[in-house]
Amino acid sequence: MKKIYLLILACLALNTDVIQAQTKKNSTDSTIAFKVFGACTLCKDRIEAATKGRGVKQADWDVDSKILTLVYIPSEVSLIKIQKRIVAAGHDLEDIKAKDLVYNELPECCHYREPLTAEHDQTGNQILPQHQTIRGIVLEADNKGKFNPLLNASAVWLGTGKGVTTDSLGYFEITHNGTDNRLIISYTGYKSDTITVTNINELKIVMASNSQLRGVTVTNSSRSSYISTISPFRTEVMTSRELLKAACCNLSESFETNPSVDVSYNDAVTGSKQIQLLGLSGNYTQLTVENLPGPRGLATPLGLNSIAGPWIESIQLTKGVGSVANGFESIAGQINVELKKPENSEKLLANIYINEFGKTDLNVNTAIKISKKWSSALLLHDNFLNNKNIDFNKDGFRDLPTGNQFSLVNRYKYDDSKGMMVQLGFKLMTDRKTGGQTSFDASTDKGTNNHYGLSINTNRYEGFAKIGYVFPQKVYKSIGLQLAGISHTQDSYFGLTNYHAKQQSFYSNLIYQSIIGTTIHKFRTGLSFQYDQYNEDFKNNNYKRTEIVPGAFFEYTYTPNEKFSAVGGIRIDNNNLYNTFITPRLNIRYEPIKGSVFRGSIGRGQRTANIFAENTSVFVSARQVNIFATNAKGAYGLNPEIAWNKGISFDQKFRLFQRNASLNIDFYRNDFIDQVIVDVENARQVQFYNLAGKSYSNSFQTELTINPVNKLDIRLAYRYFDVKTTYSNQLLERPFISGHRAFISADYAVNNWKFDYTITYNGKKRIPSTINNPPPFKLANYSPDFVLMSAQISKTFGNKNPMDIYIGAENITNFFQKNVIVSAEQPFSPYFDASMVWGPINGRMLYIGWRLKIK
């Protein structure tokens, strides 16, 4: 640990000891602020990069206000030339619109035009409904580019004389008269001006330093979580605002407010969690971090706990098959996590969380601009739990292991503003966990049958780099290289069972993209390489393997118009254990009318099962482990897992209660060609063998999002699963899968207060057979259905450097699974089993936290 802390100090020194010389402004400099449309931090990078060139000294685009503050030298470059570069990059100005083909090339999170849903006349101008309430804020831009609210500014509909004035926060509400869309804004000392209200969302009106008005329409009053209607891939984006609705100490808790993803404990003693998507365990969902491999292999059981919530900028959840450029392992879908970026993160973010059990999380994020081309960020996380007596069901076992986890990310970004961009950095994590019986003392009980205990010591080190170049004169053409290296070791014991494992991995992906003739025909192609070396010691057996998978891919995108687009891809990979295989995928999007989007997808996925890391039940039960090998070359003597995923979806946007609403419906089916079956139908054994028969999952989900009153968002969802697998020639429901799940989420915000409430109904789940156990250790065939509730209240203080205080409760109904461990009184008996978990393992939990942001 001493080396780690020295490393931290060195990183902090590198990130904080940078002194930038400030040059005085030349008297010929000119400063101007004007509106540029965009939607996210990626837009910020693109807009600011587009302005750079001879004569431009500084450019700063604000995501919230959509105002670009520009410092330039008029004698060297004209404003019109700079604005043309911005438009050429795909971003609209007030009076200039970017070409649709260029706009459609932007990433889906950057599509700022999408939320416009109001009707338009024949000339394309928006028709504002009569009696529609328009809300807005009037601000003043000072000579430093900062915005201050104006009290008693007036807003009057042209030709009516009917208007309102702003309050102390610059806020106003005015009802549309149904005749004219033009609004007169005036304030003492500034020239009055008339703006055209071009959409029905909130307005921000900024008075520039030259005493002229600039109207800024916020075209994306997007929700904290949304599904883009532009991309052929059906991807749900969870923004940072969505992540703040719950404590979100780590990635697993990020999905507590999402109806598509289930998160549950793997077992009753290790504290590890897994996700379920489309009725399949998280093993079948490809987890990436900024499109680089995330926790996989040995990191699977504790991987969701290793990514701190305050590090996360956004999460992209894709159901079904994704792009072949991201690899071949996705079967149920892909979860991509975007971390905080050095160039646009807060200078400082501090977060402290503590719950009533004593679990404490500490986070510090820092970001600094080293020079014009270099920026850096340091993300730190530390959590610990020392309470050995968390035992809700009074079975003598700790519900959560004690210990400490420390992790950091140190990253750097280089941008020369001429198309070259480099990102690089490293991550490290140390995790020490001790669990088992509350009376367990490792110093005296380890390796004995005095008391049952477990210990998991993990060290993980990662290095990564991204190198990209965008051709300045051909923004549709680019080339990029992704690199990642991982070393992961785990030393652990579970009672009298030892498990020691090491994984070393290397990943590279070279991607080139361009067009064929016009942007109607786009493609990207590349080469990939994946290297994994595993060395596992389980009981008295050693399992070694080296997997080497070089591959190539090609993906073609056809976009003849805004209504239709299709992406077809194919990749060819050669696995030294499983020979050559082909992965085809197809995604289609069709929007017959604005706001109504149909999608369809089909594709193949393949992965190698890591049977021990992905099934901790092997470690925390007395079951005998049997592996029925059928492939001498394969991992553990087993075949790879192969499945075909098919899906259809419909997304509809409409108006309800005079506000935006959406309806989302999707259906996905997975059919396994081959699968590693984890058979626990015999209470005394766990058997691993290749599928002999059918295995499939059907997933249906419908979701309605409404905004019945201002600042109140309500999301309603229902999901149905039909998941069956052949176990020893018998087609059975997959265990621990709830067939029916309903979800209600309500979010309300007013005067810097935020209220979030979530209710989840979980239907019954099948429990594996325990008929071979003696009567005291037999379980029911099905679990009961149950309801879980959680809530959070937060209050924000200050605007420039906001500080949040939040308090919440999880599992408000205090429902938890009783007798979660079979034979807990005799943990060294042949009937001991801590893997039969179908519900929460602990009850109601209160927490409180504090968060500070210095921008």
Short mmCIF file of C-alpha atoms in Angstrom, two decimals, residues 262 290 324 364 583 634 658 706:
data_model
loop_
_atom_site.label_atom_id
_atom_site.label_comp_id
_atom_site.label_asym_id
_atom_site.label_seq_id
_atom_site.Cartn_x
_atom_site.Cartn_y
_atom_site.Cartn_z
CA ASP A 262 -31.81 -6.54 -12.83
CA GLU A 290 -15.19 3.70 -23.22
CA VAL A 324 -19.08 -5.85 -35.02
CA VAL A 364 -12.19 12.70 -5.17
CA THR A 583 -20.03 -13.19 -36.76
CA GLY A 634 -11.40 -25.92 -25.17
CA GLN A 658 -49.22 19.29 -23.18
CA ILE A 706 -44.84 10.88 -18.95
#
